[in-house]
């Protein structure tokens, strides 16, 4: 599946990416629920200790992300690539935020809105079927923006962040959480040197663009964001995928040939095993980048002097 | 080893010869692995890729993971060297595994590189 879109019409690109991404994420939610943690966060969890369960690590990650974003009651949060809404529900239920999520996958959006309805959160948690390039919100609309595990599906981060900056309030915060790869590997890909395994991973996810960390940071800086904090959480993703893999393996009888085809189940087994090796062997990396809008000459906000407020050291219920 | 890849030659002769020459590749796996090939020319081999780097006939140690395949399938997949074909064989259960699948994925790299060196 080619991912070179030079000269491609934007509407065609959006249509292609929407269909490709949906092929992965619109598998039955009960399949993902069977190996993800109880929050159904399909992204790196956060381990304060290697003995943390996946459920504990999921909570840690949500808490960590909320702390970094300094989420407050009443904040209007945009979640780009909201998945099954783990962070939206956390922000709405634990902190009292109003949340809007976008995803190109119809089943995901329907799942989020259905759960929101059941939990009495309709109006506080809303998922829209929307491609990131089609975001159309008023200027300075959101207090906070988050994107967790979604930049891997975005071909042009400059275009994405250029759309984020105007809709974020001047004193807002944005957190970008995503996978990257070492520059030397990325450089080879840019030169047209790809690996069969790399292409298979992209096909598994429908579409994928693993960039290097500096490319993500460059796209942020060139689109009026100042990077406030960066945390490398690669080891956490290795532990996360190891636990996902174990759950997949343990639930073979429930999944294979029932919720998904036996071939699809075995495909997920291989890729989940492969992801954990990818993190273990430094082929794939993961980061959280916190940023704010910046304009030279602006008076700087009184940001915390230390990282103390964005540390999650022990899991607490 | 010239011509058609032969699993028996690979595990009895070629890999034991190559292991000391490329120990760093094997040691990245750091596990005992079983290879169970069925059909004519089949057999069971134990690859100790921890400190010792030894290949032995039979199940001489408890493996962390095992690859199970028909000899013909296994030889064709290794000779082809296609990750896509390996994935398809696994999905279709022509390539079966037991135990720790991530370790088997690491082994794939070793077997592919060693079989290329041996051919």
Short mmCIF file of C-alpha atoms in Angstrom, two decimals:
data_model
loop_
_atom_site.label_atom_id
_atom_site.label_comp_id
_atom_site.label_asym_id
_atom_site.label_seq_id
_atom_site.Cartn_x
_atom_site.Cartn_y
_atom_site.Cartn_z
CA UNK A 1 0.00 0.00 0.00
CA UNK A 2 1.75 3.14 -1.16
CA UNK A 3 1.90 6.21 1.01
CA UNK A 4 3.50 8.66 -1.37
CA UNK A 5 0.88 11.30 -1.94
CA UNK A 6 2.87 13.90 -3.84
CA UNK A 7 0.43 15.56 -6.17
CA UNK A 8 -2.58 13.80 -4.72
CA UNK A 9 -5.78 15.76 -4.36
CA UNK A 10 -6.45 16.54 -0.68
CA UNK A 11 -10.01 15.14 -0.79
CA UNK A 12 -8.66 11.89 -2.27
CA UNK A 13 -5.98 11.75 0.41
CA UNK A 14 -8.53 12.27 3.18
CA UNK A 15 -10.81 9.63 1.68
CA UNK A 16 -7.95 7.16 1.39
CA UNK A 17 -6.68 7.76 4.92
CA UNK A 18 -10.17 7.57 6.39
CA UNK A 19 -10.85 4.24 4.74
CA UNK A 20 -7.40 2.88 5.57
CA UNK A 21 -7.47 3.87 9.24
CA UNK A 22 -11.03 2.61 9.61
CA UNK A 23 -9.97 -0.82 8.36
CA UNK A 24 -8.02 -1.19 11.61
CA UNK A 25 -10.00 0.78 14.17
CA UNK A 26 -13.45 -0.23 13.03
CA UNK A 27 -12.87 -3.85 13.96
CA UNK A 28 -15.39 -4.80 16.68
CA UNK A 29 -14.75 -2.79 19.87
CA UNK A 30 -15.18 -5.99 21.92
CA UNK A 31 -12.05 -7.34 20.23
CA UNK A 32 -9.97 -4.39 21.44
CA UNK A 33 -11.72 -4.50 24.82
CA UNK A 34 -10.47 -8.05 25.18
CA UNK A 35 -6.79 -7.13 25.24
CA UNK A 36 -6.62 -3.43 26.14
CA UNK A 37 -7.06 -2.29 29.72
CA UNK A 38 -10.46 -1.38 31.18
CA UNK A 39 -10.22 2.20 29.82
CA UNK A 40 -9.63 0.87 26.29
CA UNK A 41 -6.67 3.18 25.84
CA UNK A 42 -4.98 1.97 22.64
CA UNK A 43 -1.76 3.80 23.40
CA UNK A 44 1.22 3.66 25.71
CA UNK A 45 0.34 3.27 29.39
CA UNK A 46 2.58 4.59 32.15
CA UNK A 47 4.28 2.32 34.65
CA UNK A 48 5.44 3.74 37.94
CA UNK A 49 6.61 0.23 38.73
CA UNK A 50 7.09 -2.82 36.50
CA UNK A 51 4.65 -4.69 38.72
CA UNK A 52 1.81 -2.30 37.77
CA UNK A 53 -1.13 -4.03 36.16
CA UNK A 54 -2.26 -2.73 32.78
CA UNK A 55 -5.29 -1.17 34.49
CA UNK A 56 -3.05 0.69 36.94
CA UNK A 57 -0.71 1.82 34.19
CA UNK A 58 -3.65 3.08 32.12
CA UNK A 59 -4.82 5.19 35.06
CA UNK A 60 -1.27 6.47 35.56
CA UNK A 61 -1.08 7.57 31.92
CA UNK A 62 -4.41 9.36 32.03
CA UNK A 63 -3.45 11.10 35.28
CA UNK A 64 -0.02 12.02 33.90
CA UNK A 65 -1.56 13.46 30.74
CA UNK A 66 -4.16 15.42 32.71
CA UNK A 67 -1.44 16.82 34.98
CA UNK A 68 0.75 17.89 32.09
CA UNK A 69 -2.21 19.62 30.46
CA UNK A 70 -3.11 21.21 33.80
CA UNK A 71 -6.73 20.22 33.15
CA UNK A 72 -9.29 22.13 35.19
CA UNK A 73 -13.01 21.82 35.70
CA UNK A 74 -14.86 23.48 32.84
CA UNK A 75 -11.94 23.29 30.40
CA UNK A 76 -12.96 22.61 26.82
CA UNK A 77 -10.68 19.86 25.54
CA UNK A 78 -10.16 18.70 21.96
CA UNK A 79 -8.92 15.13 21.58
CA UNK A 80 -7.55 14.53 18.07
CA UNK A 81 -7.75 10.82 17.27
CA UNK A 82 -9.86 10.12 20.33
CA UNK A 83 -10.09 6.35 19.88
CA UNK A 84 -12.68 4.87 22.21
CA UNK A 85 -12.60 8.00 24.32
CA UNK A 86 -10.41 6.92 27.25
CA UNK A 87 -8.96 10.37 27.86
CA UNK A 88 -12.21 12.19 27.14
CA UNK A 89 -14.11 10.14 29.70
CA UNK A 90 -11.30 10.57 32.21
CA UNK A 91 -11.23 14.34 31.72
CA UNK A 92 -15.01 14.64 31.88
CA UNK A 93 -15.63 12.30 34.82
CA UNK A 94 -12.58 12.93 37.01
CA UNK A 95 -12.02 16.62 36.32
CA UNK A 96 -15.24 17.99 34.94
CA UNK A 97 -14.00 19.00 31.50
CA UNK A 98 -16.12 19.32 28.38
CA UNK A 99 -14.59 17.27 25.63
CA UNK A 100 -14.79 17.00 21.86
CA UNK A 101 -13.06 14.12 20.13
CA UNK A 102 -12.47 13.53 16.46
CA UNK A 103 -11.77 10.23 14.73
CA UNK A 104 -12.13 9.16 11.09
CA UNK A 105 -13.44 5.77 12.29
CA UNK A 106 -17.26 5.72 12.43
CA UNK A 107 -17.49 2.76 14.80
CA UNK A 108 -15.20 4.46 17.31
CA UNK A 109 -17.25 7.64 17.31
CA UNK A 110 -20.47 5.66 17.68
CA UNK A 111 -18.94 3.74 20.57
CA UNK A 112 -17.85 6.93 22.38
CA UNK A 113 -21.21 8.65 21.92
CA UNK A 114 -23.07 5.52 22.99
CA UNK A 115 -21.05 5.19 26.19
CA UNK A 116 -21.41 8.92 26.86
CA UNK A 117 -25.17 8.60 26.55
CA UNK A 118 -25.26 5.63 28.93
CA UNK A 119 -23.14 7.41 31.53
CA UNK A 120 -25.14 10.63 31.35
CA UNK A 121 -22.24 12.48 29.73
CA UNK A 122 -23.87 13.44 26.43
CA UNK A 123 -22.89 17.07 25.95
CA UNK A 124 -19.72 16.62 28.00
CA UNK A 125 -18.22 13.90 25.84
CA UNK A 126 -18.86 14.15 22.11
CA UNK A 127 -17.08 12.28 19.35
CA UNK A 128 -17.24 13.48 15.76
CA UNK A 129 -16.38 11.49 12.64
CA UNK A 130 -13.88 13.90 11.18
CA UNK A 131 -10.48 13.79 9.52
CA UNK A 132 -7.92 16.01 11.24
CA UNK A 133 -7.52 18.07 8.04
CA UNK A 134 -11.25 18.83 8.17
CA UNK A 135 -11.14 20.42 11.63
CA UNK A 136 -13.20 23.58 11.50
CA UNK A 137 -13.62 25.21 14.90
CA UNK A 138 -13.80 28.87 15.90
CA UNK A 139 -10.62 30.79 16.70
CA UNK A 140 -9.30 30.35 20.27
CA UNK A 141 -12.05 27.82 20.98
CA UNK A 142 -10.31 25.14 23.05
CA UNK A 143 -8.56 25.47 26.40
CA UNK A 144 -6.54 22.34 25.80
CA UNK A 145 -5.74 20.05 22.87
CA UNK A 146 -4.44 16.52 23.15
CA UNK A 147 -3.51 13.94 20.58
CA UNK A 148 -2.56 10.52 21.87
CA UNK A 149 -1.26 7.82 19.57
CA UNK A 150 -2.65 9.44 16.44
CA UNK A 151 0.22 11.36 14.81
CA UNK A 152 1.40 8.00 13.47
CA UNK A 153 -1.51 8.19 11.02
CA UNK A 154 -0.86 11.78 9.93
CA UNK A 155 1.23 12.33 6.82
CA UNK A 156 1.80 16.06 7.27
CA UNK A 157 2.23 17.30 10.83
CA UNK A 158 2.83 20.85 9.63
CA UNK A 159 -0.68 20.88 8.20
CA UNK A 160 -2.06 19.39 11.42
CA UNK A 161 -0.35 21.77 13.83
CA UNK A 162 -1.13 24.74 11.59
CA UNK A 163 -4.78 23.88 12.15
CA UNK A 164 -4.31 23.41 15.90
CA UNK A 165 -2.66 26.73 16.71
CA UNK A 166 -5.57 29.05 15.76
CA UNK A 167 -8.24 27.03 17.59
CA UNK A 168 -6.24 26.84 20.83
CA UNK A 169 -6.63 29.71 23.28
CA UNK A 170 -3.57 31.90 23.71
CA UNK A 171 -3.02 30.59 27.23
CA UNK A 172 -3.92 27.03 26.24
CA UNK A 173 -1.76 23.93 26.31
CA UNK A 174 -1.38 21.12 23.79
CA UNK A 175 0.06 17.68 24.43
CA UNK A 176 1.32 15.47 21.60
CA UNK A 177 1.81 11.84 22.50
CA UNK A 178 3.06 9.55 19.77
CA UNK A 179 5.49 7.09 18.33
CA UNK A 180 8.60 8.12 16.49
CA UNK A 181 11.61 6.30 15.09
CA UNK A 182 15.34 6.89 15.09
CA UNK A 183 16.39 9.45 12.51
CA UNK A 184 18.71 7.10 10.60
CA UNK A 185 15.81 4.72 9.92
CA UNK A 186 13.51 7.57 9.00
CA UNK A 187 16.15 9.06 6.71
CA UNK A 188 16.39 5.78 4.80
CA UNK A 189 12.63 5.74 4.34
CA UNK A 190 12.71 9.30 3.02
CA UNK A 191 15.33 8.12 0.52
CA UNK A 192 12.94 5.42 -0.62
CA UNK A 193 14.67 2.59 1.22
CA UNK A 194 11.92 0.67 2.97
CA UNK A 195 11.75 -2.72 4.63
CA UNK A 196 9.15 -5.38 4.01
CA UNK A 197 8.39 -5.52 7.73
CA UNK A 198 7.93 -1.74 7.83
CA UNK A 199 5.46 -1.85 4.96
CA UNK A 200 3.55 -4.67 6.64
CA UNK A 201 3.18 -2.61 9.82
CA UNK A 202 1.72 0.25 7.81
CA UNK A 203 -0.73 -2.11 6.15
CA UNK A 204 -1.71 -3.56 9.51
CA UNK A 205 -2.63 -0.09 10.75
CA UNK A 206 -4.16 0.93 7.44
CA UNK A 207 -1.77 3.80 7.03
CA UNK A 208 1.27 4.90 9.02
CA UNK A 209 3.92 7.61 9.06
CA UNK A 210 6.51 7.12 11.76
CA UNK A 211 8.59 10.26 11.87
CA UNK A 212 11.65 11.13 13.89
CA UNK A 213 11.29 13.15 17.07
CA UNK A 214 12.93 16.22 15.60
CA UNK A 215 10.47 16.25 12.72
CA UNK A 216 7.58 16.37 15.19
CA UNK A 217 9.29 19.13 17.15
CA UNK A 218 10.11 21.04 13.98
CA UNK A 219 6.49 20.91 12.90
CA UNK A 220 5.43 22.22 16.30
CA UNK A 221 7.95 25.04 16.38
CA UNK A 222 7.30 26.12 12.81
CA UNK A 223 3.60 26.38 13.59
CA UNK A 224 3.87 28.72 16.56
CA UNK A 225 4.24 26.23 19.40
CA UNK A 226 6.87 26.38 22.12
CA UNK A 227 7.93 23.01 23.52
CA UNK A 228 7.64 23.15 27.28
CA UNK A 229 8.41 19.57 28.15
CA UNK A 230 9.42 16.32 26.51
CA UNK A 231 9.34 12.87 28.11
CA UNK A 232 10.59 9.74 26.41
CA UNK A 233 8.18 6.95 27.37
CA UNK A 234 9.48 4.20 25.08
CA UNK A 235 10.09 1.73 27.89
CA UNK A 236 6.50 2.25 29.03
CA UNK A 237 5.22 1.29 25.60
CA UNK A 238 7.30 -1.86 25.60
CA UNK A 239 5.70 -2.89 28.90
CA UNK A 240 2.26 -1.93 27.56
CA UNK A 241 2.54 -4.00 24.40
CA UNK A 242 3.89 -6.95 26.37
CA UNK A 243 0.73 -6.89 28.47
CA UNK A 244 -1.52 -6.47 25.42
CA UNK A 245 0.21 -9.43 23.84
CA UNK A 246 -0.28 -11.58 26.93
CA UNK A 247 -3.99 -10.73 27.02
CA UNK A 248 -4.37 -11.49 23.32
CA UNK A 249 -2.68 -14.83 23.83
CA UNK A 250 -4.76 -15.66 26.91
CA UNK A 251 -8.02 -14.85 25.13
CA UNK A 252 -7.44 -16.79 21.91
CA UNK A 253 -10.49 -19.01 22.42
CA UNK A 254 -12.77 -16.00 22.91
CA UNK A 255 -11.41 -14.06 19.91
CA UNK A 256 -10.19 -16.30 17.13
CA UNK A 257 -12.92 -17.22 14.68
CA UNK A 258 -15.56 -15.54 16.85
CA UNK A 259 -15.03 -11.81 17.34
CA UNK A 260 -12.55 -11.59 14.46
CA UNK A 261 -11.42 -14.17 11.93
CA UNK A 262 -8.73 -16.58 12.98
CA UNK A 263 -6.36 -15.00 10.44
CA UNK A 264 -6.99 -11.49 11.79
CA UNK A 265 -6.42 -12.72 15.33
CA UNK A 266 -3.11 -14.33 14.38
CA UNK A 267 -2.11 -11.18 12.50
CA UNK A 268 -2.66 -9.15 15.67
CA UNK A 269 -0.63 -11.66 17.66
CA UNK A 270 2.36 -11.28 15.34
CA UNK A 271 2.17 -7.50 15.22
CA UNK A 272 1.73 -7.12 18.98
CA UNK A 273 4.75 -9.34 19.53
CA UNK A 274 6.58 -7.31 16.91
CA UNK A 275 5.74 -3.99 18.55
CA UNK A 276 7.18 -5.07 21.87
CA UNK A 277 10.38 -6.11 20.10
CA UNK A 278 10.37 -2.82 18.18
CA UNK A 279 10.42 -0.88 21.43
CA UNK A 280 12.88 -3.26 23.08
CA UNK A 281 15.34 -2.94 20.20
CA UNK A 282 15.00 0.84 19.68
CA UNK A 283 13.36 0.60 16.28
CA UNK A 284 10.30 2.38 17.61
CA UNK A 285 10.21 5.14 20.23
CA UNK A 286 7.47 6.99 22.04
CA UNK A 287 7.26 10.48 23.49
CA UNK A 288 4.99 12.97 25.17
CA UNK A 289 5.57 16.57 24.11
CA UNK A 290 3.86 19.39 25.98
CA UNK A 291 3.64 22.75 24.27
CA UNK A 292 1.97 26.14 24.28
CA UNK A 293 1.38 28.80 21.67
CA UNK A 294 4.19 31.30 21.44
CA UNK A 295 4.70 34.63 19.79
CA UNK A 296 7.92 36.51 20.15
CA UNK A 297 7.33 39.52 22.38
CA UNK A 298 4.48 37.96 24.37
CA UNK A 299 4.72 38.18 28.13
CA UNK A 300 5.45 34.67 29.31
CA UNK A 301 2.94 32.99 31.64
CA UNK A 302 4.14 32.07 35.10
CA UNK A 303 4.69 28.42 34.31
CA UNK A 304 5.74 26.04 37.11
CA UNK A 305 9.45 26.28 37.87
CA UNK A 306 9.92 22.53 38.21
CA UNK A 307 8.42 19.34 36.75
CA UNK A 308 7.02 18.40 40.15
CA UNK A 309 3.40 18.98 39.10
CA UNK A 310 3.67 16.67 36.14
CA UNK A 311 5.15 13.66 37.85
CA UNK A 312 3.17 10.51 38.55
CA UNK A 313 5.22 8.45 40.94
CA UNK A 314 2.76 6.02 42.48
CA UNK A 315 -0.58 4.74 41.36
CA UNK A 316 -3.47 5.73 43.59
CA UNK A 317 -7.09 4.74 43.06
CA UNK B 1 25.57 -25.32 1.40
CA UNK B 2 24.72 -24.78 -2.25
CA UNK B 3 21.49 -25.18 -4.16
CA UNK B 4 18.18 -25.90 -2.46
CA UNK B 5 18.05 -24.97 1.20
CA UNK B 6 17.96 -28.09 3.34
CA UNK B 7 16.74 -27.75 6.92
CA UNK B 8 18.66 -30.74 8.16
CA UNK B 9 21.93 -29.36 6.80
CA UNK B 10 21.07 -25.95 8.16
CA UNK B 11 20.62 -27.09 11.74
CA UNK B 12 23.08 -29.98 11.77
CA UNK B 13 25.97 -28.19 10.08
CA UNK B 14 25.53 -24.63 8.86
CA UNK B 15 24.12 -22.84 11.87
CA UNK B 16 26.48 -24.57 14.35
CA UNK B 17 29.34 -23.40 12.11
CA UNK B 18 28.02 -19.85 11.82
CA UNK B 19 27.07 -19.29 15.45
CA UNK B 20 30.66 -18.71 16.67
CA UNK B 21 31.30 -16.40 13.72
CA UNK B 22 28.27 -14.20 14.41
CA UNK B 23 27.63 -14.64 18.14
CA UNK B 24 26.19 -11.16 18.62
CA UNK B 25 23.18 -11.95 16.39
CA UNK B 26 22.35 -15.09 18.36
CA UNK B 27 22.93 -13.56 21.77
CA UNK B 28 20.33 -10.87 21.09
CA UNK B 29 17.77 -13.67 21.26
CA UNK B 30 19.15 -14.94 24.57
CA UNK B 31 16.81 -17.92 24.82
CA UNK B 32 16.51 -21.64 24.21
CA UNK B 33 14.43 -22.24 21.09
CA UNK B 34 12.95 -25.45 19.68
CA UNK B 35 12.55 -26.23 15.99
CA UNK B 36 10.10 -29.01 15.23
CA UNK B 37 9.92 -29.98 11.56
CA UNK B 38 7.53 -32.62 10.38
CA UNK B 39 7.57 -34.77 7.24
CA UNK B 40 10.47 -36.32 5.41
CA UNK B 41 13.84 -34.92 6.57
CA UNK B 42 12.10 -33.55 9.65
CA UNK B 43 13.29 -33.65 13.21
CA UNK B 44 13.59 -31.65 16.37
CA UNK B 45 16.48 -29.33 17.14
CA UNK B 46 17.21 -27.38 20.29
CA UNK B 47 18.99 -24.08 19.75
CA UNK B 48 20.57 -22.79 22.93
CA UNK B 49 21.16 -19.13 22.13
CA UNK B 50 22.02 -18.02 25.64
CA UNK B 51 25.65 -18.21 26.70
CA UNK B 52 26.53 -21.53 25.11
CA UNK B 53 25.40 -21.10 21.50
CA UNK B 54 24.81 -24.76 20.85
CA UNK B 55 22.53 -26.56 18.39
CA UNK B 56 21.58 -30.11 19.34
CA UNK B 57 19.31 -32.75 17.88
CA UNK B 58 16.32 -33.56 20.05
CA UNK B 59 14.62 -31.67 22.83
CA UNK B 60 17.63 -31.41 25.07
CA UNK B 61 16.53 -28.31 26.99
CA UNK B 62 13.24 -26.68 27.88
CA UNK B 63 12.56 -24.15 25.08
CA UNK B 64 11.18 -20.68 25.66
CA UNK B 65 9.41 -21.05 22.36
CA UNK B 66 9.08 -23.55 19.53
CA UNK B 67 8.52 -23.24 15.78
CA UNK B 68 6.50 -26.07 14.29
CA UNK B 69 6.20 -26.51 10.52
CA UNK B 70 6.36 -29.04 7.73
CA UNK B 71 9.92 -29.27 6.45
CA UNK B 72 8.91 -28.31 2.91
CA UNK B 73 7.09 -25.18 4.11
CA UNK B 74 9.91 -24.22 6.43
CA UNK B 75 12.58 -24.60 3.74
CA UNK B 76 10.54 -22.67 1.19
CA UNK B 77 9.89 -19.83 3.60
CA UNK B 78 13.51 -19.51 4.63
CA UNK B 79 14.75 -19.72 1.06
CA UNK B 80 12.23 -17.10 -0.03
CA UNK B 81 13.25 -14.73 2.75
CA UNK B 82 9.94 -12.88 2.53
CA UNK B 83 8.52 -11.52 5.76
CA UNK B 84 5.14 -11.22 4.05
CA UNK B 85 5.17 -14.93 3.16
CA UNK B 86 6.17 -15.80 6.74
CA UNK B 87 3.28 -13.76 8.09
CA UNK B 88 0.86 -15.38 5.67
CA UNK B 89 2.11 -18.86 6.64
CA UNK B 90 1.60 -18.03 10.30
CA UNK B 91 -1.90 -16.69 9.65
CA UNK B 92 -2.75 -19.86 7.73
CA UNK B 93 -1.18 -22.05 10.45
CA UNK B 94 1.33 -23.55 8.05
CA UNK B 95 3.81 -22.06 10.48
CA UNK B 96 2.81 -22.84 14.06
CA UNK B 97 4.41 -21.69 17.26
CA UNK B 98 4.21 -22.41 20.93
CA UNK B 99 5.61 -20.40 23.80
CA UNK B 100 6.91 -16.84 23.62
CA UNK B 101 6.08 -15.45 20.17
CA UNK B 102 8.26 -12.29 20.46
CA UNK B 103 11.32 -14.51 20.80
CA UNK B 104 10.31 -16.39 17.66
CA UNK B 105 10.12 -13.11 15.76
CA UNK B 106 13.67 -12.35 16.83
CA UNK B 107 14.69 -15.84 15.69
CA UNK B 108 13.25 -15.18 12.25
CA UNK B 109 15.91 -12.54 11.71
CA UNK B 110 18.65 -14.89 12.74
CA UNK B 111 17.46 -17.80 10.62
CA UNK B 112 16.96 -15.60 7.58
CA UNK B 113 20.40 -14.05 7.85
CA UNK B 114 22.11 -17.37 8.57
CA UNK B 115 20.34 -19.21 5.78
CA UNK B 116 21.38 -16.43 3.36
CA UNK B 117 24.97 -16.71 4.55
CA UNK B 118 24.87 -20.47 4.21
CA UNK B 119 23.39 -20.52 0.70
#
